[in-house]
Coordinates of C-alpha atoms in Angstrom, one line a residue:
M1 CA -12.1 -15.7 -32.2
H2 CA -11.7 -19.3 -31.1
S3 CA -14.2 -20.8 -28.8
R4 CA -13.4 -21.2 -25.1
R5 CA -13.1 -25.0 -25.7
T6 CA -10.6 -24.5 -28.4
V7 CA -8.3 -22.2 -26.4
L8 CA -8.5 -24.5 -23.4
T9 CA -7.6 -27.4 -25.6
T10 CA -4.5 -25.5 -26.7
A11 CA -3.7 -24.6 -23.1
A12 CA -4.0 -28.3 -22.2
A13 CA -1.4 -29.1 -24.9
V14 CA 1.0 -26.6 -23.4
A15 CA 0.4 -28.1 -20.0
A16 CA 1.1 -31.6 -21.4
A17 CA 4.4 -30.3 -22.7
C18 CA 5.1 -28.9 -19.2
A19 CA 4.5 -32.3 -17.6
A20 CA 7.1 -33.7 -19.9
G21 CA 9.6 -31.1 -18.6
A22 CA 9.1 -28.4 -21.2
A23 CA 7.3 -26.0 -18.8
P24 CA 5.5 -26.0 -15.5
A25 CA 2.6 -28.3 -15.3
H26 CA 0.9 -26.0 -12.8
A27 CA 1.0 -22.3 -12.3
E28 CA 0.1 -20.0 -9.5
G29 CA -2.3 -17.9 -11.7
T30 CA -5.8 -18.9 -12.3
G31 CA -7.8 -19.0 -15.5
I32 CA -10.0 -16.4 -17.2
G33 CA -12.6 -14.8 -14.9
H34 CA -10.3 -14.8 -11.9
R35 CA -7.3 -12.8 -10.9
S36 CA -4.1 -13.7 -9.2
A37 CA -3.0 -11.8 -6.1
P38 CA 0.7 -10.9 -5.7
A39 CA 2.4 -14.3 -5.7
P40 CA 4.8 -15.8 -3.2
A41 CA 8.2 -16.9 -4.3
P42 CA 8.1 -19.9 -6.7
S43 CA 8.7 -23.2 -5.0
A44 CA 11.8 -25.3 -5.6
A45 CA 9.7 -27.7 -7.8
V46 CA 8.5 -24.8 -10.0
R47 CA 12.1 -23.5 -10.4
S48 CA 13.2 -27.1 -11.3
R49 CA 10.5 -27.4 -14.0
L50 CA 11.5 -24.0 -15.4
R51 CA 15.1 -24.9 -15.5
R52 CA 14.3 -28.1 -17.4
L53 CA 12.4 -26.0 -19.9
I54 CA 15.4 -23.7 -20.3
S55 CA 17.7 -26.8 -20.8
R56 CA 15.6 -27.8 -23.8
M57 CA 16.1 -24.5 -25.6
T58 CA 18.7 -23.9 -28.3
P59 CA 21.0 -20.9 -27.9
E60 CA 18.8 -18.9 -30.4
E61 CA 15.7 -19.7 -28.5
K62 CA 17.2 -18.7 -25.2
V63 CA 18.4 -15.4 -26.5
G64 CA 15.1 -14.7 -28.3
Q65 CA 13.2 -15.0 -25.0
L66 CA 15.1 -11.9 -23.7
F67 CA 13.5 -9.7 -26.3
V68 CA 10.2 -7.8 -26.3
M69 CA 9.4 -6.6 -29.8
R70 CA 6.9 -4.5 -31.6
I71 CA 4.9 -5.9 -34.5
Y72 CA 2.7 -4.1 -37.0
G73 CA -0.9 -5.2 -37.6
E74 CA -4.2 -6.0 -35.9
S75 CA -3.9 -9.7 -36.6
A76 CA -1.2 -12.2 -35.6
S77 CA -1.3 -14.0 -38.9
D78 CA -3.2 -11.8 -41.5
P79 CA -2.3 -8.1 -41.0
A80 CA -3.1 -5.5 -43.7
A81 CA -0.8 -5.1 -46.6
A82 CA 0.7 -1.9 -45.3
D83 CA 1.5 -3.6 -42.0
V84 CA 3.1 -6.5 -43.8
A85 CA 5.3 -4.1 -45.7
A86 CA 6.3 -2.3 -42.4
N87 CA 7.1 -5.6 -40.8
Q88 CA 9.2 -6.7 -43.7
K89 CA 11.1 -3.4 -43.8
E90 CA 11.8 -3.3 -40.0
I91 CA 12.0 -6.9 -39.0
G92 CA 12.1 -9.1 -42.1
V93 CA 8.9 -11.0 -41.3
D94 CA 5.3 -10.6 -42.5
N95 CA 3.5 -10.9 -39.1
A96 CA 3.6 -11.9 -35.5
V97 CA 3.5 -15.6 -36.2
E98 CA 6.6 -15.4 -38.3
L99 CA 8.3 -13.1 -35.8
I100 CA 7.8 -15.7 -33.1
A101 CA 8.9 -18.6 -35.3
K102 CA 12.0 -16.8 -36.5
Y103 CA 13.3 -15.1 -33.3
H104 CA 11.4 -16.9 -30.4
V105 CA 10.8 -13.5 -28.7
G106 CA 9.6 -13.7 -25.1
G107 CA 7.2 -10.8 -25.4
I108 CA 5.4 -8.4 -27.7
I109 CA 4.5 -4.8 -27.0
Y110 CA 1.3 -3.2 -28.3
F111 CA 1.2 0.3 -29.8
G112 CA -1.7 2.2 -31.3
W113 CA 0.5 3.5 -34.1
A114 CA 1.4 -0.1 -35.0
H115 CA -2.3 -0.8 -35.4
N116 CA -2.4 -3.3 -32.5
T117 CA -5.1 -1.7 -30.5
R118 CA -8.1 -0.8 -32.6
E119 CA -10.8 -2.2 -30.3
P120 CA -11.1 -4.7 -27.4
H121 CA -12.3 -7.8 -29.4
Q122 CA -9.6 -7.3 -32.0
I123 CA -6.9 -6.9 -29.3
A124 CA -8.1 -10.1 -27.6
E125 CA -8.0 -12.0 -31.0
L126 CA -4.5 -10.6 -31.6
S127 CA -3.4 -11.8 -28.2
N128 CA -4.8 -15.2 -28.7
G129 CA -3.1 -15.5 -32.1
I130 CA 0.2 -14.6 -30.5
Q131 CA -0.2 -17.1 -27.8
R132 CA -1.1 -19.8 -30.3
A133 CA 2.1 -19.1 -32.1
G134 CA 4.0 -19.4 -28.8
A135 CA 2.4 -22.7 -28.1
A136 CA 3.3 -24.0 -31.6
Q137 CA 7.1 -23.5 -31.1
R138 CA 9.4 -26.5 -30.8
V139 CA 9.6 -25.6 -27.1
P140 CA 6.2 -24.1 -26.2
V141 CA 6.5 -20.9 -24.3
P142 CA 3.7 -18.3 -23.8
L143 CA 4.5 -14.7 -24.6
L144 CA 4.3 -11.8 -22.1
I145 CA 2.2 -9.3 -24.0
S146 CA 2.7 -5.7 -22.7
T147 CA 1.7 -2.1 -23.4
D148 CA 2.0 1.4 -21.9
Q149 CA -1.3 2.0 -20.3
E150 CA -0.5 4.6 -17.7
H151 CA -3.8 6.5 -18.3
G152 CA -3.9 10.2 -18.6
I153 CA -1.7 11.3 -21.5
V154 CA -0.2 7.9 -22.1
A155 CA -2.7 5.2 -23.1
R156 CA -2.4 2.8 -26.0
V157 CA -5.9 1.2 -25.6
G158 CA -8.7 3.7 -26.0
A159 CA -12.5 3.7 -25.7
P160 CA -14.6 1.6 -25.3
A161 CA -12.1 0.5 -22.7
T162 CA -12.2 2.5 -19.4
L163 CA -9.8 5.4 -19.3
F164 CA -8.8 6.8 -15.9
P165 CA -7.1 10.0 -14.8
G166 CA -3.3 9.9 -15.1
G167 CA -0.6 10.1 -12.5
M168 CA -0.6 13.8 -11.6
A169 CA -4.4 13.9 -11.6
L170 CA -4.5 11.0 -9.1
G171 CA -1.8 12.7 -7.2
A172 CA -4.0 15.8 -7.0
G173 CA -6.8 13.6 -5.7
G174 CA -4.4 12.2 -3.1
S175 CA -6.4 9.0 -2.5
R176 CA -4.4 5.7 -2.4
D177 CA -7.8 3.9 -2.6
D178 CA -8.6 5.7 -5.8
A179 CA -5.1 4.8 -7.3
R180 CA -5.5 1.2 -6.3
T181 CA -9.0 1.0 -7.7
A182 CA -8.1 2.6 -11.0
A183 CA -5.1 0.2 -11.4
R184 CA -7.2 -2.8 -10.5
I185 CA -9.9 -2.0 -13.0
A186 CA -7.4 -1.1 -15.6
G187 CA -5.6 -4.4 -15.0
E188 CA -8.8 -6.4 -15.2
E189 CA -9.5 -4.9 -18.6
L190 CA -6.0 -5.4 -19.9
Y191 CA -6.1 -9.0 -18.7
A192 CA -9.4 -9.6 -20.5
M193 CA -7.7 -8.5 -23.7
G194 CA -4.8 -10.8 -23.2
I195 CA -2.3 -8.2 -22.0
R196 CA -0.5 -9.4 -18.9
Q197 CA 2.1 -6.7 -18.4
D198 CA 1.5 -2.9 -18.1
Y199 CA 4.5 -0.5 -18.1
A200 CA 2.9 1.5 -15.2
P201 CA 3.0 3.2 -12.8
D202 CA 5.4 6.1 -13.5
A203 CA 7.6 6.2 -10.3
D204 CA 9.4 9.4 -11.3
V205 CA 9.3 12.3 -8.9
N206 CA 8.7 15.4 -11.1
V207 CA 10.7 18.1 -9.4
N208 CA 11.5 20.0 -12.7
A209 CA 8.6 22.0 -14.2
A210 CA 10.5 22.1 -17.5
N211 CA 10.5 18.2 -17.8
P212 CA 9.3 17.6 -21.3
V213 CA 8.9 13.8 -21.1
I214 CA 7.5 13.1 -17.6
G215 CA 5.5 16.0 -16.3
V216 CA 1.9 15.0 -15.6
R217 CA 2.8 11.3 -16.0
S218 CA 4.3 11.6 -12.5
F219 CA 2.1 11.5 -9.4
G220 CA 3.9 14.7 -8.2
A221 CA 6.9 16.3 -6.6
D222 CA 6.7 15.0 -3.0
P223 CA 8.7 11.7 -2.9
Q224 CA 6.8 10.2 -0.1
A225 CA 3.4 11.0 -1.6
V226 CA 4.6 9.6 -5.0
A227 CA 5.8 6.4 -3.1
R228 CA 2.4 5.9 -1.6
M229 CA 0.6 6.2 -4.9
V230 CA 3.1 3.9 -6.7
A231 CA 2.7 1.2 -4.1
A232 CA -1.1 1.5 -4.4
E233 CA -1.1 1.1 -8.1
V234 CA 1.3 -1.9 -8.0
K235 CA -1.1 -3.7 -5.7
G236 CA -4.0 -2.8 -8.0
Y237 CA -2.5 -4.0 -11.2
Q238 CA -1.0 -7.1 -9.7
G239 CA -4.1 -7.9 -7.8
A240 CA -5.8 -8.1 -11.2
G241 CA -3.2 -10.5 -12.5
V242 CA -1.2 -8.1 -14.6
A243 CA 2.5 -7.6 -14.0
S244 CA 3.2 -4.0 -13.0
C245 CA 6.4 -2.1 -14.1
A246 CA 7.7 0.9 -12.2
K247 CA 9.6 3.3 -14.4
H248 CA 12.1 4.9 -15.1
F249 CA 14.9 3.8 -12.8
P250 CA 16.8 5.5 -11.2
G251 CA 14.4 8.4 -11.7
H252 CA 13.6 10.6 -14.7
G253 CA 11.9 13.5 -12.8
D254 CA 14.5 16.2 -12.8
T255 CA 15.5 16.7 -16.4
D256 CA 14.7 19.2 -19.2
T257 CA 15.8 16.8 -22.0
D258 CA 13.5 14.2 -23.6
S259 CA 15.3 10.8 -23.7
H260 CA 13.4 10.0 -26.9
V261 CA 15.5 12.5 -28.8
G262 CA 18.6 13.1 -26.6
L263 CA 20.6 11.9 -23.6
P264 CA 19.4 13.6 -20.3
Y265 CA 21.7 14.2 -17.3
I266 CA 20.5 14.0 -13.8
H267 CA 22.8 15.9 -11.5
H268 CA 21.5 14.7 -8.1
T269 CA 24.1 13.8 -5.6
A270 CA 23.8 10.4 -4.0
Q271 CA 22.1 11.9 -1.0
E272 CA 19.7 13.9 -3.1
W273 CA 18.8 10.7 -5.1
E274 CA 18.2 8.8 -1.9
R275 CA 15.8 11.6 -0.7
L276 CA 14.1 12.5 -3.9
D277 CA 14.2 9.6 -6.4
A278 CA 14.6 6.4 -4.4
P279 CA 11.4 6.4 -2.2
P280 CA 8.9 5.4 -5.0
F281 CA 11.2 2.5 -6.2
R282 CA 11.7 1.3 -2.7
A283 CA 7.9 1.4 -2.2
A284 CA 7.3 -0.5 -5.4
I285 CA 9.8 -3.2 -4.4
A286 CA 8.2 -3.5 -1.0
A287 CA 4.8 -3.9 -2.7
G288 CA 6.2 -6.9 -4.6
I289 CA 6.5 -5.4 -8.1
D290 CA 7.1 -7.8 -10.9
S291 CA 9.3 -5.5 -13.1
I292 CA 11.2 -2.3 -13.2
M293 CA 12.1 -0.3 -16.3
T294 CA 15.4 1.5 -16.8
A295 CA 15.9 5.1 -17.9
H296 CA 18.2 6.3 -20.6
I297 CA 19.7 9.0 -18.4
V298 CA 23.1 9.8 -17.2
V299 CA 23.7 10.0 -13.4
P300 CA 27.4 11.1 -12.9
A301 CA 27.1 10.7 -9.1
F302 CA 26.6 6.9 -9.6
D303 CA 28.6 6.2 -12.8
A304 CA 31.7 8.3 -13.7
S305 CA 31.7 6.7 -17.2
E306 CA 28.5 8.7 -18.0
D307 CA 26.9 5.7 -19.6
P308 CA 23.1 5.9 -19.6
A309 CA 21.5 4.0 -16.6
T310 CA 20.2 1.3 -19.0
L311 CA 23.8 0.4 -19.8
S312 CA 25.3 1.1 -16.3
R313 CA 26.3 -1.9 -14.1
P314 CA 27.0 0.4 -11.1
I315 CA 23.3 1.6 -11.3
L316 CA 21.4 -1.5 -12.3
T317 CA 23.4 -4.1 -10.4
G318 CA 25.2 -2.0 -7.8
I319 CA 22.1 0.1 -6.7
L320 CA 19.0 -1.6 -7.9
R321 CA 20.0 -5.2 -7.3
E322 CA 22.4 -4.9 -4.5
R323 CA 21.5 -1.8 -2.5
L324 CA 17.7 -2.0 -3.0
G325 CA 17.6 -5.8 -3.0
Y326 CA 15.5 -6.1 -6.1
D327 CA 15.5 -9.6 -7.7
G328 CA 12.6 -9.2 -10.2
V329 CA 12.7 -8.6 -13.9
V330 CA 14.5 -5.5 -15.2
V331 CA 13.4 -4.3 -18.6
T332 CA 15.0 -1.6 -20.7
D333 CA 13.0 1.4 -21.9
S334 CA 12.7 1.2 -25.7
L335 CA 16.1 0.6 -27.3
G336 CA 15.0 2.7 -30.3
M337 CA 15.1 5.9 -28.2
E338 CA 18.0 8.3 -29.0
G339 CA 19.0 8.5 -25.4
V340 CA 20.4 4.9 -25.4
R341 CA 21.8 5.1 -29.0
V342 CA 23.9 8.3 -28.9
K343 CA 27.1 6.7 -27.4
Y344 CA 27.1 3.1 -28.7
G345 CA 26.0 1.4 -31.9
D346 CA 22.8 -0.7 -32.0
A347 CA 24.9 -3.9 -31.9
R348 CA 26.6 -2.9 -28.6
V349 CA 23.6 -1.6 -26.8
P350 CA 21.8 -4.9 -26.0
V351 CA 25.1 -6.6 -25.0
L352 CA 26.0 -3.7 -22.6
A353 CA 22.4 -3.7 -21.2
L354 CA 22.6 -7.4 -20.4
K355 CA 26.0 -6.9 -18.8
A356 CA 24.7 -4.1 -16.7
G357 CA 21.9 -6.2 -15.2
V358 CA 19.0 -6.0 -17.6
D359 CA 16.8 -9.1 -18.2
Q360 CA 14.4 -8.0 -21.0
L361 CA 15.5 -6.0 -24.1
L362 CA 12.6 -3.8 -25.2
N363 CA 11.9 -2.9 -28.9
P364 CA 15.4 -2.7 -30.5
P365 CA 15.4 -0.7 -33.7
D366 CA 16.8 -3.8 -35.6
L367 CA 16.0 -7.1 -34.0
G368 CA 18.2 -9.1 -36.3
V369 CA 21.3 -7.0 -35.4
A370 CA 20.5 -7.1 -31.7
H371 CA 19.7 -10.8 -31.6
G372 CA 22.9 -11.6 -33.5
A373 CA 25.0 -9.4 -31.3
V374 CA 23.9 -11.1 -28.2
L375 CA 24.7 -14.6 -29.7
K376 CA 28.1 -13.4 -30.8
A377 CA 28.9 -11.9 -27.3
L378 CA 28.0 -15.3 -25.9
A379 CA 30.1 -17.2 -28.4
D380 CA 33.1 -14.8 -27.7
G381 CA 32.7 -15.2 -23.9
E382 CA 31.8 -11.6 -23.3
L383 CA 28.5 -12.8 -21.9
A384 CA 28.1 -16.0 -19.9
W385 CA 25.4 -18.5 -20.6
S386 CA 24.9 -19.0 -16.8
D387 CA 24.0 -15.3 -16.5
I388 CA 21.7 -15.5 -19.5
E389 CA 19.9 -18.5 -18.0
T390 CA 19.5 -16.7 -14.7
K391 CA 17.8 -13.8 -16.6
L392 CA 15.6 -16.2 -18.5
L393 CA 14.6 -17.9 -15.3
R394 CA 13.4 -14.6 -13.9
I395 CA 11.4 -13.9 -17.0
L396 CA 9.8 -17.4 -16.9
M397 CA 9.0 -17.1 -13.2
L398 CA 7.1 -13.8 -14.0
K399 CA 5.1 -15.6 -16.7
E400 CA 4.4 -18.3 -14.2
R401 CA 3.2 -15.9 -11.5
R402 CA 0.8 -14.3 -14.0
G403 CA -0.8 -17.6 -15.0
L404 CA 0.5 -17.7 -18.6
F405 CA 1.6 -21.3 -18.4
T406 CA -1.9 -22.3 -17.1
D407 CA -4.0 -20.4 -19.6
P408 CA -2.7 -17.4 -21.7
Y409 CA -5.9 -17.0 -23.7
T410 CA -9.1 -15.0 -23.5
T411 CA -12.5 -14.9 -25.1
H412 CA -15.1 -12.5 -26.6
Q413 CA -17.2 -13.3 -23.6
E414 CA -14.5 -12.2 -21.2
V415 CA -14.0 -8.9 -23.1
D416 CA -17.8 -8.2 -23.0
R417 CA -18.0 -9.1 -19.3
V418 CA -15.1 -6.8 -18.2
V419 CA -14.0 -4.1 -20.7
G420 CA -15.6 -0.7 -20.5
T421 CA -18.6 -1.8 -18.4
R422 CA -21.0 0.8 -17.0
G423 CA -19.7 0.2 -13.5
H424 CA -16.1 0.8 -14.6
L425 CA -16.9 3.9 -16.5
A426 CA -18.9 5.3 -13.5
T427 CA -16.0 4.6 -11.2
A428 CA -13.6 6.5 -13.5
D429 CA -15.9 9.5 -13.5
R430 CA -16.1 9.4 -9.7
I431 CA -12.3 9.2 -9.3
A432 CA -11.9 12.1 -11.8
D433 CA -14.3 14.2 -9.8
R434 CA -11.8 14.2 -7.0
T435 CA -8.9 15.4 -9.1
T436 CA -9.8 18.8 -10.6
T437 CA -7.9 21.6 -8.9
L438 CA -9.1 25.1 -8.5
L439 CA -6.0 27.4 -8.2
R440 CA -7.6 30.8 -8.3
N441 CA -11.2 32.2 -8.0
D442 CA -11.0 35.9 -7.4
G443 CA -14.3 37.5 -7.0
G444 CA -16.2 34.2 -7.0
V445 CA -16.2 33.8 -10.8
L446 CA -16.8 30.1 -10.3
P447 CA -19.0 28.2 -10.4
L448 CA -20.7 29.6 -13.5
S449 CA -24.4 30.2 -13.1
R450 CA -26.9 28.9 -15.6
R451 CA -28.9 32.0 -14.9
R452 CA -26.2 34.7 -15.3
E453 CA -23.7 32.9 -17.7
R454 CA -26.0 30.5 -19.6
R455 CA -24.3 31.2 -23.0
V456 CA -20.7 29.9 -22.8
L457 CA -18.0 30.0 -25.4
V458 CA -15.3 27.3 -25.2
V459 CA -12.0 28.2 -26.9
G460 CA -8.4 27.0 -26.8
A461 CA -6.0 24.2 -27.6
D462 CA -7.4 21.0 -29.2
A463 CA -4.4 18.6 -28.7
A464 CA -4.9 15.2 -30.2
S465 CA -6.4 12.7 -27.8
P466 CA -3.5 10.7 -26.1
S467 CA -5.4 7.4 -26.7
G468 CA -6.5 8.2 -30.2
T469 CA -10.1 8.3 -29.0
G470 CA -12.5 10.9 -27.8
G471 CA -12.0 14.7 -28.0
P472 CA -11.5 17.2 -29.2
P473 CA -11.0 19.0 -25.8
T474 CA -13.0 22.1 -26.6
G475 CA -15.8 19.9 -28.0
V476 CA -15.9 17.7 -24.9
L477 CA -16.0 20.7 -22.6
A478 CA -18.8 22.3 -24.7
D479 CA -20.9 19.2 -24.9
T480 CA -20.6 18.4 -21.2
L481 CA -21.5 22.0 -20.2
T482 CA -24.5 21.9 -22.6
G483 CA -25.6 18.6 -21.0
L484 CA -25.4 20.4 -17.6
G485 CA -27.9 23.1 -18.6
F486 CA -25.7 25.7 -20.4
T487 CA -25.7 26.6 -24.0
A488 CA -22.0 26.1 -24.9
T489 CA -20.3 26.5 -28.2
A490 CA -16.8 25.3 -29.1
L491 CA -14.4 27.4 -31.1
P492 CA -10.9 25.7 -31.4
T493 CA -8.1 28.2 -31.5
G494 CA -5.1 25.9 -31.2
M495 CA -1.8 26.1 -29.4
T496 CA -0.5 29.0 -31.5
P497 CA -3.7 31.1 -32.3
T498 CA -3.3 33.5 -35.1
Q499 CA -4.6 37.1 -34.7
A500 CA -7.5 36.3 -37.0
L501 CA -8.6 33.4 -34.7
I502 CA -8.1 35.6 -31.6
D503 CA -10.3 38.3 -33.2
Q504 CA -12.9 35.7 -34.1
A505 CA -12.9 34.4 -30.5
V506 CA -13.3 37.9 -29.1
A507 CA -16.2 38.6 -31.5
A508 CA -17.9 35.3 -30.6
L509 CA -17.6 36.1 -26.9
G510 CA -19.5 39.4 -27.5
E511 CA -22.6 37.4 -28.1
R512 CA -22.1 35.2 -25.0
D513 CA -22.0 35.5 -21.3
A514 CA -18.7 33.8 -20.3
V515 CA -15.7 31.9 -21.9
V516 CA -13.8 28.9 -20.9
V517 CA -10.3 28.8 -22.4
A518 CA -8.3 25.5 -22.5
T519 CA -4.6 26.2 -22.3
Y520 CA -1.8 23.8 -23.0
N521 CA 1.7 24.4 -21.6
V522 CA 1.7 28.2 -21.8
T523 CA 5.1 29.9 -22.0
A524 CA 6.3 33.5 -21.8
T525 CA 6.2 33.9 -25.5
S526 CA 3.1 31.8 -26.2
R527 CA 0.3 33.1 -28.4
Q528 CA -2.1 31.5 -25.9
R529 CA -1.2 34.4 -23.6
T530 CA -2.3 36.9 -26.3
L531 CA -5.6 35.0 -26.7
V532 CA -6.3 35.1 -22.9
E533 CA -5.4 38.7 -22.6
A534 CA -7.7 39.6 -25.5
L535 CA -10.6 37.7 -23.8
L536 CA -9.9 39.3 -20.5
A537 CA -10.1 42.8 -22.1
T538 CA -13.8 42.1 -23.0
G539 CA -14.8 42.3 -19.4
K540 CA -16.7 39.0 -19.6
P541 CA -16.0 36.2 -17.1
V542 CA -12.9 34.2 -18.3
V543 CA -12.3 30.7 -16.9
Q544 CA -8.9 29.3 -17.7
L545 CA -8.4 25.5 -17.6
A546 CA -4.9 24.1 -17.9
V547 CA -5.4 20.8 -19.7
R548 CA -1.8 19.5 -19.3
N549 CA 0.9 20.9 -17.0
P550 CA -0.5 22.9 -14.0
Y551 CA 2.1 25.7 -14.5
D552 CA 0.1 27.8 -17.0
I553 CA -1.3 30.2 -14.4
A554 CA 2.2 31.6 -13.7
Q555 CA 2.1 33.1 -17.2
L556 CA -1.5 34.4 -17.0
G557 CA -1.5 37.0 -14.2
G558 CA -4.8 38.7 -15.1
V559 CA -6.9 35.5 -14.9
K560 CA -9.3 35.5 -12.0
A561 CA -10.6 31.9 -12.3
A562 CA -8.0 29.1 -13.0
L563 CA -8.3 25.3 -12.8
V564 CA -6.2 22.3 -13.7
S565 CA -7.4 19.0 -15.2
Y566 CA -3.8 17.5 -15.7
S567 CA -4.9 16.0 -19.0
W568 CA -7.2 16.5 -21.9
T569 CA -8.7 13.1 -21.9
D570 CA -12.5 12.9 -21.9
V571 CA -12.8 11.6 -18.4
E572 CA -10.8 14.5 -16.9
L573 CA -12.4 17.2 -19.1
R574 CA -15.9 16.0 -18.1
A575 CA -14.9 16.2 -14.5
A576 CA -13.5 19.8 -15.0
A577 CA -16.8 20.8 -16.7
R578 CA -18.8 19.5 -13.7
V579 CA -16.7 21.7 -11.4
I580 CA -17.1 24.7 -13.7
A581 CA -20.8 24.2 -13.6
G582 CA -20.9 23.8 -9.8
R583 CA -22.1 20.2 -10.0
R584 CA -19.0 19.0 -8.1
E585 CA -16.6 20.6 -5.6
P586 CA -13.1 21.2 -6.8
D587 CA -11.4 18.7 -4.5
G588 CA -8.0 18.4 -6.0
R589 CA -4.8 19.7 -4.4
L590 CA -1.6 20.6 -6.3
P591 CA 0.8 17.7 -6.1
V592 CA 3.6 19.9 -7.5
P593 CA 4.4 23.6 -6.7
V594 CA 3.7 26.3 -9.3
M595 CA 6.5 28.7 -9.2
R596 CA 6.3 32.4 -10.1
A597 CA 7.3 33.3 -13.6
D598 CA 9.2 36.5 -12.5
A599 CA 10.8 34.8 -9.5
P600 CA 11.3 31.0 -10.3
A601 CA 12.6 30.3 -6.8
T602 CA 9.4 31.5 -5.2
A603 CA 6.2 29.5 -5.1
L604 CA 3.1 31.1 -6.5
Y605 CA 1.1 28.1 -5.3
P606 CA 2.7 25.5 -3.0
I607 CA 2.1 21.7 -3.0
G608 CA -1.2 21.1 -1.4
H609 CA -2.9 24.4 -2.7
G610 CA -6.4 24.0 -3.9
L611 CA -9.6 26.1 -3.4
T612 CA -13.1 24.9 -2.8
Y613 CA -16.5 26.6 -3.3

């Protein structure tokens, strides 16, 4: 990585270009080691400088600034051969440097599967390389580097960075202070790695237990409670200098279709939307949020054309801009998702999104097609240059607020000072300790006693870690319980255990005093039910831990001890183990109702339910 002096010299060169009218000479954000609070509206002088910068751009450069694109590889200039091949196949370039030179993109999004996020120093070096490429353009413009770091089940940057409980776990904890603290620390760590925009928090109100794409990413089912948590996280992230992004407007919480693979419909009336879906977005806007992400969902009550919200002018301009008064950056959800591609071709989608009110076009499947389509729509008069320049000004003002024109770079020293520190990790554990929810404890099965139930078997689902680090869940639970004075053994049985595995688990329990079974989204026909029933039949104490959605207990009537961790990340599993061992109280309260399996209109456990010892 370049020295601090080198990156500051490059930043000075960008600032010199600003002074000549290419970009702002000064920015509201501060340099490395400091964080910018939510910024006031840019001054007239700042707007003037940014307009002069826009005036120097070619049409291709202006359009490029509207795109946020993926790129394969852990290096901006020298990725591995397989990543070069992937870039050539999908984008027609070798690396990030060539992507920026060819298309002048305004942002890059990091993914684990694209090999962008192997470890913090590598991420910082990648970010610096991207920013050097931005500074080397004919018109120097820093890039807005983004990622999806919601925590919980959606995290692109793994250990040794600090990982916090996700949305529903924080909703179970119910503490706005915890939500703000988690977002602030997460933002500080992203900032230190050169990431200045986080597509978080999730502002969806999860009122549908069958929701396959939101679920535990949401803070819960109570719109006002979700709104309070969203506002807290916005203040946390942006207080750390990172642009926050509330998603997925106008609200993705009441669907049973995943917009990655289909086009969901939301059948709320306008009044239901105002009561259920709007409060978190109103709260985010009131908190000064920098950006809002659209949803690839159809809301017939708002747009009779049944276009997805991402392409709907009545929704994005009529409701978000005009009714809610939002004038920040609007970014699409990924344009590679099926929900936005089912009705129109890939050349029409970016044009329609811009006409609807979008500013940033995220991750189109074919950047060349999308970039060319926007240029053609401008040449044909379907899009107006004045509108494009208004969008571009919003994007540049966001970069200004987040200090990118002052200093977009980071250092190894900053990474070491901030990322995954002992204090941050301890704070994550303390927050997680307030989220585990005890749903049932008939006969006082919990906490387990090191005297009576010293030998513990841990079985169940070992889902892949969401961040690509840590796990497996049964191993984390067993290791933590062993560290707390038990003798715990892990026996993974999976999400669809075979009869042979079930028999093996029952035999293993015969030599032990109690069993903890990790369940994952149990259904009426799930083999996990068969496993739990077989374990219960032994007469040994059975502790059921739902490691994703909290609804499993509705399918497991015979269980006497049931808890929820809301995720299978290490930080939440360790917290659940401490509750099982009696080292911590189960302080969490359900942020969603758990309905009865035999009477879906009746609550088995209402919002706010949670037992203590």
